[in-house]
Short mmCIF file of N, CA and C in Angstrom, two decimals:
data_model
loop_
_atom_site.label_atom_id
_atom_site.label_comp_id
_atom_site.label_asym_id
_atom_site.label_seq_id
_atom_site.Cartn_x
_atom_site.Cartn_y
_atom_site.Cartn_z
N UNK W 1 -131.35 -57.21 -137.30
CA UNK W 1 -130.95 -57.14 -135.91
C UNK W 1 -132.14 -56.66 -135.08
N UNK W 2 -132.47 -57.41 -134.35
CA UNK W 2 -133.24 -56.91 -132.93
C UNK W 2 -133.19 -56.26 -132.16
N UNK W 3 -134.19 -55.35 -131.68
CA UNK W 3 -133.69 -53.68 -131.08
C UNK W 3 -134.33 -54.21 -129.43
N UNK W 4 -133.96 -53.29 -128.70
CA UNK W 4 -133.56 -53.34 -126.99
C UNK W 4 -134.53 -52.15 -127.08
N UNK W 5 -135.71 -51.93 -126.41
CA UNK W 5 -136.33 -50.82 -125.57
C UNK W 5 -136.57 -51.10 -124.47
N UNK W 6 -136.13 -50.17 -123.22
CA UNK W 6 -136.38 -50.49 -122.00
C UNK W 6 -136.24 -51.85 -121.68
N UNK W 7 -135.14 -53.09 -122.15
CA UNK W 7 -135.15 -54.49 -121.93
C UNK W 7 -135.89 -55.15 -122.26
N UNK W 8 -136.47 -54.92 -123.34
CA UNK W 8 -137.67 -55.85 -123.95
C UNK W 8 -136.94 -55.49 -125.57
N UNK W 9 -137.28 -57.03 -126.12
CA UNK W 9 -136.25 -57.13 -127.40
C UNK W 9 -137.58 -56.95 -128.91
N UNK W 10 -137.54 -55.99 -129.82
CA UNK W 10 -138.38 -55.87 -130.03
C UNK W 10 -138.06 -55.86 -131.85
N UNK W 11 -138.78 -56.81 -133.15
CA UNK W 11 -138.17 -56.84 -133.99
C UNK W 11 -138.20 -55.20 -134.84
N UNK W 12 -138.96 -54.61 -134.97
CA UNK W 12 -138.62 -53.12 -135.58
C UNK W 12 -138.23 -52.06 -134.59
N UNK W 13 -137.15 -51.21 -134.44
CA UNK W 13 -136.97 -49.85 -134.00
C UNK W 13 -135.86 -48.78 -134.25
N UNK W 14 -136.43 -47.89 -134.01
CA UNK W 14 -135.43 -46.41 -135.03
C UNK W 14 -135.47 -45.69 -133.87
N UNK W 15 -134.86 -44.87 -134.01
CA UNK W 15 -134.24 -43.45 -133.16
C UNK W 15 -134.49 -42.58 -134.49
N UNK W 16 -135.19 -41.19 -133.83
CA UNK W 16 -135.06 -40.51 -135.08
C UNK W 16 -134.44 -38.95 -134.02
N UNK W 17 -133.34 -38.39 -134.09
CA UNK W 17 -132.55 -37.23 -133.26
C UNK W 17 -132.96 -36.03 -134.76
N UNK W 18 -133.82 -35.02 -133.74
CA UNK W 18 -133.73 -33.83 -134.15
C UNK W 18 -133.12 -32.92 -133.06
N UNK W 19 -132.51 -32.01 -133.76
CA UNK W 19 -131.52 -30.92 -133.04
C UNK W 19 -132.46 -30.24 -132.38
N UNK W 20 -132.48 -29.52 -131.27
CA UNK W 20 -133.61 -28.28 -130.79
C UNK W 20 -133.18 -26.95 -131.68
N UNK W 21 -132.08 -26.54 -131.59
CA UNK W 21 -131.81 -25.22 -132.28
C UNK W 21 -132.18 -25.21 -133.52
N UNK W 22 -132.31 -25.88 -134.72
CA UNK W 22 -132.22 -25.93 -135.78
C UNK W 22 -133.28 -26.84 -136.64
N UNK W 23 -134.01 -27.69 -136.09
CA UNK W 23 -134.77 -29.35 -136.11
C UNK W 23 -133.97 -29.77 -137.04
N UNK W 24 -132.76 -29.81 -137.40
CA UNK W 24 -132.30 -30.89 -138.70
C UNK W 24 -132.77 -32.46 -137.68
N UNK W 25 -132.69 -33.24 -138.75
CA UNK W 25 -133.17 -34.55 -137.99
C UNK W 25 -131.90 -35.19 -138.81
N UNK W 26 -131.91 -36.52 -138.31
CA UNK W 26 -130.78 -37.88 -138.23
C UNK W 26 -131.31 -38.98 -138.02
N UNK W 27 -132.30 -39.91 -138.96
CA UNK W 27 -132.79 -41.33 -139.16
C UNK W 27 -131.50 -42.15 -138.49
N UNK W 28 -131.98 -42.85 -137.31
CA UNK W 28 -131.09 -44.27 -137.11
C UNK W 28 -131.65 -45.64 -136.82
N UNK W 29 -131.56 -45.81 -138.16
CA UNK W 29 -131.85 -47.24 -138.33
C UNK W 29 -131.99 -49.04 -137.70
N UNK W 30 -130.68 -48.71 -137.41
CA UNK W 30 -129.94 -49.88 -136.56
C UNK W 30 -129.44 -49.11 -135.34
N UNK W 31 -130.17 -49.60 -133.93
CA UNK W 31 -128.90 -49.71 -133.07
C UNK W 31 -129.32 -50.91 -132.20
N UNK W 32 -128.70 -50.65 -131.15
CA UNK W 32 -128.53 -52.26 -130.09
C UNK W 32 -129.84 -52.34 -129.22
N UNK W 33 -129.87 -51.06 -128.71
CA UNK W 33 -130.68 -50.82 -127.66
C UNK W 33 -130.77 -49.67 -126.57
N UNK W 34 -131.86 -49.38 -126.09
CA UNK W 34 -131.86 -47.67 -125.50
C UNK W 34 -133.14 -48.16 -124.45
N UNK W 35 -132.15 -47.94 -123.26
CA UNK W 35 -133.44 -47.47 -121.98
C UNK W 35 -133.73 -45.94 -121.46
N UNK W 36 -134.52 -45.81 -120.98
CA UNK W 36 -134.84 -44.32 -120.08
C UNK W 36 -136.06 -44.80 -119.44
N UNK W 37 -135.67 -43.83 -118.05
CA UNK W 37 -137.50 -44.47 -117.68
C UNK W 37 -137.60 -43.11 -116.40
N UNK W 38 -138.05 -42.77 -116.40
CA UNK W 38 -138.67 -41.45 -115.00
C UNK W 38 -139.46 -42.25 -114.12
N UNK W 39 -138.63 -41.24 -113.20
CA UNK W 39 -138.99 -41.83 -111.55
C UNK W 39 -139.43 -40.39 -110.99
N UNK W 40 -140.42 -40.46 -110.02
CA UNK W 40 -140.46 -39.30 -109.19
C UNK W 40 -141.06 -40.08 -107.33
N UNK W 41 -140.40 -39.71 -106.73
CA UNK W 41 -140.59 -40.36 -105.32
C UNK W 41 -141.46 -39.63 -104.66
N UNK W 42 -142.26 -40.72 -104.19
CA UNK W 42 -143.43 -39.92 -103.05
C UNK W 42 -143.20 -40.38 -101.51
N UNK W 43 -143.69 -39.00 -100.99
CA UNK W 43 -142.88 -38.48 -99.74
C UNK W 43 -144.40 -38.89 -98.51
N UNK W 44 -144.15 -39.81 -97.57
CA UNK W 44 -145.33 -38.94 -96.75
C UNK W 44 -145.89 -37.92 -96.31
N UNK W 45 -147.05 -37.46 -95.64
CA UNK W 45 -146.86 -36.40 -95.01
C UNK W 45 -147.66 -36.59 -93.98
N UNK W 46 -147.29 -36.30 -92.76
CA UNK W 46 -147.63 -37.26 -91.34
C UNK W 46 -148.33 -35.53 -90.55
N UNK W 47 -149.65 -36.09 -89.81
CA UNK W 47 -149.73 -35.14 -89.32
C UNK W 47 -149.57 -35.34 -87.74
N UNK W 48 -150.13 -33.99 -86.75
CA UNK W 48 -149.16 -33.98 -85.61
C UNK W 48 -148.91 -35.32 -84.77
N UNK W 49 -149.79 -36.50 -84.94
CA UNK W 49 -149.48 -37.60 -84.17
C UNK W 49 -148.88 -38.64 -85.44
N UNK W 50 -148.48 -38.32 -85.97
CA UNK W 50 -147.37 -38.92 -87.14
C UNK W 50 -148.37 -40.00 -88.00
N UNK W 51 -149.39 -39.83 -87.80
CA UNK W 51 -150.51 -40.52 -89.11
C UNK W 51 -150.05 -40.36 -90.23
N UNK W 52 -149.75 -40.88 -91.33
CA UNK W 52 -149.38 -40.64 -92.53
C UNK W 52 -151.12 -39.95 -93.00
N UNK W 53 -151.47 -38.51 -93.62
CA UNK W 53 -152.41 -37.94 -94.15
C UNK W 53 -152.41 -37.48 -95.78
N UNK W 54 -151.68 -37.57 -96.03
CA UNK W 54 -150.81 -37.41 -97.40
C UNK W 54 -149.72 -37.23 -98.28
N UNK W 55 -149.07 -37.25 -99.57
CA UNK W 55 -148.14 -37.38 -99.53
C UNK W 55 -147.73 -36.14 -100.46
N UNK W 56 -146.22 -36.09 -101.54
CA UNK W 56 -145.88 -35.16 -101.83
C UNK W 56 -145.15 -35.82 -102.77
N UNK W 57 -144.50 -35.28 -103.99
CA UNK W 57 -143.98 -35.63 -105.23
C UNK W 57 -142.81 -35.23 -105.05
N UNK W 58 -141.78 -36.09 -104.95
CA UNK W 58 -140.68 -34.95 -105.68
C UNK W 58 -140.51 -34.55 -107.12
N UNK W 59 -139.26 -34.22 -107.45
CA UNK W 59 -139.20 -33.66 -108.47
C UNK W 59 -138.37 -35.36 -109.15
N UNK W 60 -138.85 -35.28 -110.88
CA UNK W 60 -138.55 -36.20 -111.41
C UNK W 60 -137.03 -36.58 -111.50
N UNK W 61 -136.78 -37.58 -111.54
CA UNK W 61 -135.31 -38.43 -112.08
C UNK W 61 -135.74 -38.69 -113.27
N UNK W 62 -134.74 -38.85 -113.94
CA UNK W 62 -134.81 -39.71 -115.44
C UNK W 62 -133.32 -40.24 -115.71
N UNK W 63 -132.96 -40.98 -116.62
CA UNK W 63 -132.22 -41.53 -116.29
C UNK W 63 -131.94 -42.91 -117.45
N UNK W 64 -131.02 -42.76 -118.70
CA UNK W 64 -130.83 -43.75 -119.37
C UNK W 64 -129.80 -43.78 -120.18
N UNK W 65 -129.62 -44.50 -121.33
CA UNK W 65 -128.67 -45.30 -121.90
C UNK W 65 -129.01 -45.66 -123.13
N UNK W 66 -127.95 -45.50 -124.15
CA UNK W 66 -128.55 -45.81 -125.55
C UNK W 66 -127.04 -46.91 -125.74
N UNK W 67 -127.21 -48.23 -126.68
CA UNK W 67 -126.33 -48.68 -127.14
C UNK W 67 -126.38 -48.95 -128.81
N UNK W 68 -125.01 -48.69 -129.15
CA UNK W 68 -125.01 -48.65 -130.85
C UNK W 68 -123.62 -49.30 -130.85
N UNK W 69 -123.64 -49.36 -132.41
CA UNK W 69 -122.70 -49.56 -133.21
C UNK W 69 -121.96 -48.43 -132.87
N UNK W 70 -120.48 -48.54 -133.22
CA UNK W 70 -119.27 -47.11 -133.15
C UNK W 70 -119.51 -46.19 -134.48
N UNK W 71 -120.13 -47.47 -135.16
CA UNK W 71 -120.24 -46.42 -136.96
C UNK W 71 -121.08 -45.92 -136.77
N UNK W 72 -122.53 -46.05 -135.70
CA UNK W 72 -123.44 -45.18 -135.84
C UNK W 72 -123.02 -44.08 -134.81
N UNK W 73 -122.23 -44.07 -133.65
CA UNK W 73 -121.82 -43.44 -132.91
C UNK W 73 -121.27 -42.11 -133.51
N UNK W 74 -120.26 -42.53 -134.47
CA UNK W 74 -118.89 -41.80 -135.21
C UNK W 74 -120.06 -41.06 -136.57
N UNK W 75 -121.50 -41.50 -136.93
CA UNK W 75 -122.23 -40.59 -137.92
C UNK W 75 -122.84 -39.76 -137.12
N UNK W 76 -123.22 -39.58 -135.64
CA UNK W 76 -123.86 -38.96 -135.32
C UNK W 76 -123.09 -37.97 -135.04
N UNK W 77 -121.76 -38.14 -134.42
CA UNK W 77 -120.81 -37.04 -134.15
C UNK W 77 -120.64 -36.12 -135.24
N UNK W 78 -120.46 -36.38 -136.37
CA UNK W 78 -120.20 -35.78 -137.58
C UNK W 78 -121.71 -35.05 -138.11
N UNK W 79 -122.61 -35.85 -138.16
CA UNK W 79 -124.22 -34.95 -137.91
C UNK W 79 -123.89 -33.85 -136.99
N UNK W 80 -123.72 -33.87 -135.96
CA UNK W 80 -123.46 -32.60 -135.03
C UNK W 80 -122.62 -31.37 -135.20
N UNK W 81 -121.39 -32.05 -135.91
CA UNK W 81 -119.97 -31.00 -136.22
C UNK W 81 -120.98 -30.48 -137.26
N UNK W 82 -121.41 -30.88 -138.27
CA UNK W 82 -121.68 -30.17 -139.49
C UNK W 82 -122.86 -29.72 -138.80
N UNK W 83 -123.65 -29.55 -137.86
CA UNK W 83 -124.94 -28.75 -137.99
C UNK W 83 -124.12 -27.45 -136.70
N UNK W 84 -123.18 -27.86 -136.08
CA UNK W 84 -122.55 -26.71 -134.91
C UNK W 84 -121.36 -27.15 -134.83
N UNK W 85 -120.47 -26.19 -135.67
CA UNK W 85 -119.15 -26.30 -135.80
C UNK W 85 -118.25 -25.72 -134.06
N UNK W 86 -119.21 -25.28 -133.61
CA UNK W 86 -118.57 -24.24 -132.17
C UNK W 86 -119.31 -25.26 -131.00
N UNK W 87 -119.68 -26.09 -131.20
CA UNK W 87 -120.05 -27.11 -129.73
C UNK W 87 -119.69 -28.41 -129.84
N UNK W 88 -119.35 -29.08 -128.78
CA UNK W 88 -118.80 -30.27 -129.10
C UNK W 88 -120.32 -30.89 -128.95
N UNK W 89 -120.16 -32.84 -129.07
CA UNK W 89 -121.47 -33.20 -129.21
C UNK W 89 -122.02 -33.40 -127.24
N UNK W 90 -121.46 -33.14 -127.08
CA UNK W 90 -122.04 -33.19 -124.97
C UNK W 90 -122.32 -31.79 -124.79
N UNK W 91 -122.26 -30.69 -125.53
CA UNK W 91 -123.12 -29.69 -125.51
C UNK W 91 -124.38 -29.56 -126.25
N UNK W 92 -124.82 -30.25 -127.23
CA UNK W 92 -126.10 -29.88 -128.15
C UNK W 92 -127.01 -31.13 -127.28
N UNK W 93 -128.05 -30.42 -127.75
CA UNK W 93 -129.62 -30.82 -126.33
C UNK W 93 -130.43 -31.57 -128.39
N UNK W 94 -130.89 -32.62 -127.90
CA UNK W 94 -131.74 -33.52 -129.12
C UNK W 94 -133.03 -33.75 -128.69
N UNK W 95 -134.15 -33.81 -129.44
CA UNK W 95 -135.30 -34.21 -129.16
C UNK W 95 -135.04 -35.74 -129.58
N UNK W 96 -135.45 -37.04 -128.91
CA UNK W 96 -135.57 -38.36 -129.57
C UNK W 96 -137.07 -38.95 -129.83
N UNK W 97 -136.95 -39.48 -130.91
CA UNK W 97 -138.10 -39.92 -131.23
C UNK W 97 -137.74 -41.90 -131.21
N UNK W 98 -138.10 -41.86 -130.07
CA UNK W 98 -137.97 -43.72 -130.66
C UNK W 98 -139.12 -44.47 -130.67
N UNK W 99 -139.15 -44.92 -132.27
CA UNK W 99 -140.05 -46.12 -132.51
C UNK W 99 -139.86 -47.68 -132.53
N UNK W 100 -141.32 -48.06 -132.09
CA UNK W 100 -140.59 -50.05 -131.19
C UNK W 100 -141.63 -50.55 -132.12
N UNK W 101 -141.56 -51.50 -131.95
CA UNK W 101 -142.84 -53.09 -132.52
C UNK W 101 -142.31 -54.17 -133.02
N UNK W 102 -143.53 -54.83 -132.75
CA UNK W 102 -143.44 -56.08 -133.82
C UNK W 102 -143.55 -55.91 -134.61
N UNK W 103 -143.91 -55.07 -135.45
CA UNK W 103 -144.68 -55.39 -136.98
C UNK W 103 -144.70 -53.71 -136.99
N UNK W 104 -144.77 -53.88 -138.20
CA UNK W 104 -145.35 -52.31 -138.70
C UNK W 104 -146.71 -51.53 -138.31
N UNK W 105 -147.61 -52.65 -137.97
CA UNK W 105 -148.74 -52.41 -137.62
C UNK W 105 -149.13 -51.67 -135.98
N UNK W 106 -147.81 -52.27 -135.43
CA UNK W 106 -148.38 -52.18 -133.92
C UNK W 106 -147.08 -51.67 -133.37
N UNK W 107 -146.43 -50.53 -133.95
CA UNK W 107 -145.35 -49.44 -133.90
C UNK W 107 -145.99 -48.87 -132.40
N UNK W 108 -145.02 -48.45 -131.77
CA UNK W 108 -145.62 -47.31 -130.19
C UNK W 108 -144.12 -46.11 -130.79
N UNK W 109 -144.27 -44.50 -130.59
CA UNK W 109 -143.34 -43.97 -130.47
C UNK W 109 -143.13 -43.22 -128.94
N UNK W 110 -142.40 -43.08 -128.28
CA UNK W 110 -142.05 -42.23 -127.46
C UNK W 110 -140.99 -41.17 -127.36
N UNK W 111 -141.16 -40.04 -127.00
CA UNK W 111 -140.38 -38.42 -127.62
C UNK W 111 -139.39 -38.62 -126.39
N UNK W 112 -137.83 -38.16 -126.21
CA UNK W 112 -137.24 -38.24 -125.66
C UNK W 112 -136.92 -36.42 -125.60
N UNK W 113 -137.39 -36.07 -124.59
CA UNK W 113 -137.30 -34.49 -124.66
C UNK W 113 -135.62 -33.89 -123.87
N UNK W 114 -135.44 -32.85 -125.04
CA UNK W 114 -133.92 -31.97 -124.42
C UNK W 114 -132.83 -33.30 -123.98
N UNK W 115 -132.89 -34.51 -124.80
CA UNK W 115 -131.25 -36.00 -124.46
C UNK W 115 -130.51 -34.85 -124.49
N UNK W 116 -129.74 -35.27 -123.75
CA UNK W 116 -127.83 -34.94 -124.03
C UNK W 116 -126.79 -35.85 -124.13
N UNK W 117 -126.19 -36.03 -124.28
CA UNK W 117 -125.07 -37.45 -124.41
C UNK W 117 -124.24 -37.05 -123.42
N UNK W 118 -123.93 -37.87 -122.04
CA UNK W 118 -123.71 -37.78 -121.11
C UNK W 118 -122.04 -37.96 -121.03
N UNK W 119 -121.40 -38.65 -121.57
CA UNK W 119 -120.18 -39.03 -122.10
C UNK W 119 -119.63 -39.64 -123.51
N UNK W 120 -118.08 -39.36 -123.72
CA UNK W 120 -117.64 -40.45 -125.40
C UNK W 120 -117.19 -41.14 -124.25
N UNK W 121 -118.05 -42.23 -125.20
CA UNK W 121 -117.94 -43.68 -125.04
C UNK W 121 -116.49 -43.97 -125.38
N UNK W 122 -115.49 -43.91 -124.34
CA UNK W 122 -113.89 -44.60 -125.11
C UNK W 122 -113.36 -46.27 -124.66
N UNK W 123 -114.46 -47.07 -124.44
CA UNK W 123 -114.29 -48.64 -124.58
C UNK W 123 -115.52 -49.04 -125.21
N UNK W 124 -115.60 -50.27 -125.67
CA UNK W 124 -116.46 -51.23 -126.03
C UNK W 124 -116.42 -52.43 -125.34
N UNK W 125 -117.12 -52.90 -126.07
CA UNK W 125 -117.31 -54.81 -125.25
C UNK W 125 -116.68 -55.52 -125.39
N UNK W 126 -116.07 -56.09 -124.26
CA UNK W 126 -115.19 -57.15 -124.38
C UNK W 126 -115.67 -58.54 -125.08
N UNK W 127 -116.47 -58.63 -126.31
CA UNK W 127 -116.56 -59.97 -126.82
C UNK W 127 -117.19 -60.08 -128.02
N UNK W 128 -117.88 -60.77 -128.49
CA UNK W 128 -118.50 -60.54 -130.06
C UNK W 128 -118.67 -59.37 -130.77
N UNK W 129 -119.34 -58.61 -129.71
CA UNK W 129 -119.82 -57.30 -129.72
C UNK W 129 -118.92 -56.36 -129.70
N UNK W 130 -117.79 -56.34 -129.91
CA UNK W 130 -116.34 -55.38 -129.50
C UNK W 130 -116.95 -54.11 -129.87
N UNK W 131 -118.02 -53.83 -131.34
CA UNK W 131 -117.94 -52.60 -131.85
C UNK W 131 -118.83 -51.91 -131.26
N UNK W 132 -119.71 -52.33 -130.09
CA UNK W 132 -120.82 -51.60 -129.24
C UNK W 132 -120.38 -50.76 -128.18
N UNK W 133 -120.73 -49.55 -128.46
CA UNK W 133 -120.50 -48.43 -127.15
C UNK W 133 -122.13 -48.77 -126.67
N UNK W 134 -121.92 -48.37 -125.25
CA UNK W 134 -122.79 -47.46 -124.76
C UNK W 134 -122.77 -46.33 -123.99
N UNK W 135 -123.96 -45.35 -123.96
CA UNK W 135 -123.54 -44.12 -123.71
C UNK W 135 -124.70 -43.69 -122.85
N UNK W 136 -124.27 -43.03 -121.49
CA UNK W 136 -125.01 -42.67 -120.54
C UNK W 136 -125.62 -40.97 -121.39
N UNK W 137 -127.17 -41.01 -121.06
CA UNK W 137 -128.17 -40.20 -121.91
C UNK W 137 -128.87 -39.39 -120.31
N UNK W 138 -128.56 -38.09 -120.65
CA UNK W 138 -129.33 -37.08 -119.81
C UNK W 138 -130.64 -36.85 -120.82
N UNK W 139 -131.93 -36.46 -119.96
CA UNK W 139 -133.20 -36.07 -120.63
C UNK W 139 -133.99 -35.41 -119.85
N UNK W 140 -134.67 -34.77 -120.22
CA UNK W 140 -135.58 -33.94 -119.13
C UNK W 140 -136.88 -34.36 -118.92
N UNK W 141 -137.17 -34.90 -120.03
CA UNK W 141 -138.46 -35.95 -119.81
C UNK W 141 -138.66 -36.68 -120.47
N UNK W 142 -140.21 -37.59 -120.83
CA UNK W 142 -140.23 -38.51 -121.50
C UNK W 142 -141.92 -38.55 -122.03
N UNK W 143 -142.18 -37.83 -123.56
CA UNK W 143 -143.97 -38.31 -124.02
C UNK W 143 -143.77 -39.56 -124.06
N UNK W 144 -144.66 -40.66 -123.29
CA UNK W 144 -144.49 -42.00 -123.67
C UNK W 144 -145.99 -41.67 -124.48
N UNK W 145 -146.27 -43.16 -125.54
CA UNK W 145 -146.88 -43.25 -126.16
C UNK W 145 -148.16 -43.42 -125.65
N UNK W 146 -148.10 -43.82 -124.42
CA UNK W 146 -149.46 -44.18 -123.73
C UNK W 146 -149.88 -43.11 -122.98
N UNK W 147 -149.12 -41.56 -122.62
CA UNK W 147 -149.07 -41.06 -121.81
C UNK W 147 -147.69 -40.23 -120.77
N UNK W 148 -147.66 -39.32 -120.43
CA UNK W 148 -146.66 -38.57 -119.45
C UNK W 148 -147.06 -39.73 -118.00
N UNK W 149 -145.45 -40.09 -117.38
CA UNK W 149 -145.58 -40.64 -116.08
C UNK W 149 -146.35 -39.51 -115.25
N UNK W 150 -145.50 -38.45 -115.21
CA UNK W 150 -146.05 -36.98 -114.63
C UNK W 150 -146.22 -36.02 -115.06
N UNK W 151 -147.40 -35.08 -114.75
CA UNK W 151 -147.47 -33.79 -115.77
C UNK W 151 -147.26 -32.62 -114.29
N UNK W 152 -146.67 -31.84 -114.92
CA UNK W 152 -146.11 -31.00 -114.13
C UNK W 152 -147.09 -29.84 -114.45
N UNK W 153 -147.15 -28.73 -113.52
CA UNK W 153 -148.13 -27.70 -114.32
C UNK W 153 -146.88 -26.34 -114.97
#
């Protein structure tokens, strides 16, 4: 099966979820597909005769989506119960590691810092695909492989 990063269909990719509290990790092999991407908006800044003279950053958005199988959905939940019996899984914070490519050779990884799982997924797809959730993903940032969009000090 062919993996989804950021909408580009790519033949090798894994998710690898380590816990922050604890690093247990959770290899996932197969899933459908996972976007995230950071935004930060720039502001003018006009001086007294409204010249634009420079501008200003806001603070970042981020903002994505992972899609799987329900069986990989329903192992990760159970990864979670057994590593924190006292939090449900929309309370525990994951580091993600996702790796893309064509080939083994020409792998990129990017770190998905502090995900949270934003909601349970309680429908699927109405069609071939019935057994695919997807699930809205909180993150605080993003190491891309090439580089941070923004480095903050």
């Amino acid at each position: 099966m062919a993996t989804t990063v950021n909408g580009r269909e790519y033949q090798h990719g894994t998710i690898a979820l380590a816990l922050v509290a604890t690093g247990a990790t959770l290899d996932i092999k197969k899933f459908k597909g996972i976007d995230y991407e950071v935004m930060a908006e720039k502001k003018p800044v006009h001086n007294a005769e409204g010249k634009v003279v420079g501008y200003t950053i806001d603070n970042a958005k981020n903002q994505g989506n992972v899609s799987m199988l329900l069986s990989q959905w329903k192992l990760i939940k159970e990864w979670v119960r057994d590593q924190y019996s006292d939090l449900g899984i929309g309370q525990v914070e994951l580091d993600a590691s996702v790796t893309y490519g064509q080939s083994q050779q020409t792998l990129m990884t990017d770190k998905i810092l502090m995900m949270m799982f934003q909601k349970e997924p309680r429908k699927s797809q109405d069609n071939q695909d019935g057994l695919i959730v997807e699930i809205p993903i909180f993150f605080a940032g993003v190491d891309f492989h090439g580089g941070q969009f923004i480095k903050y000090s």
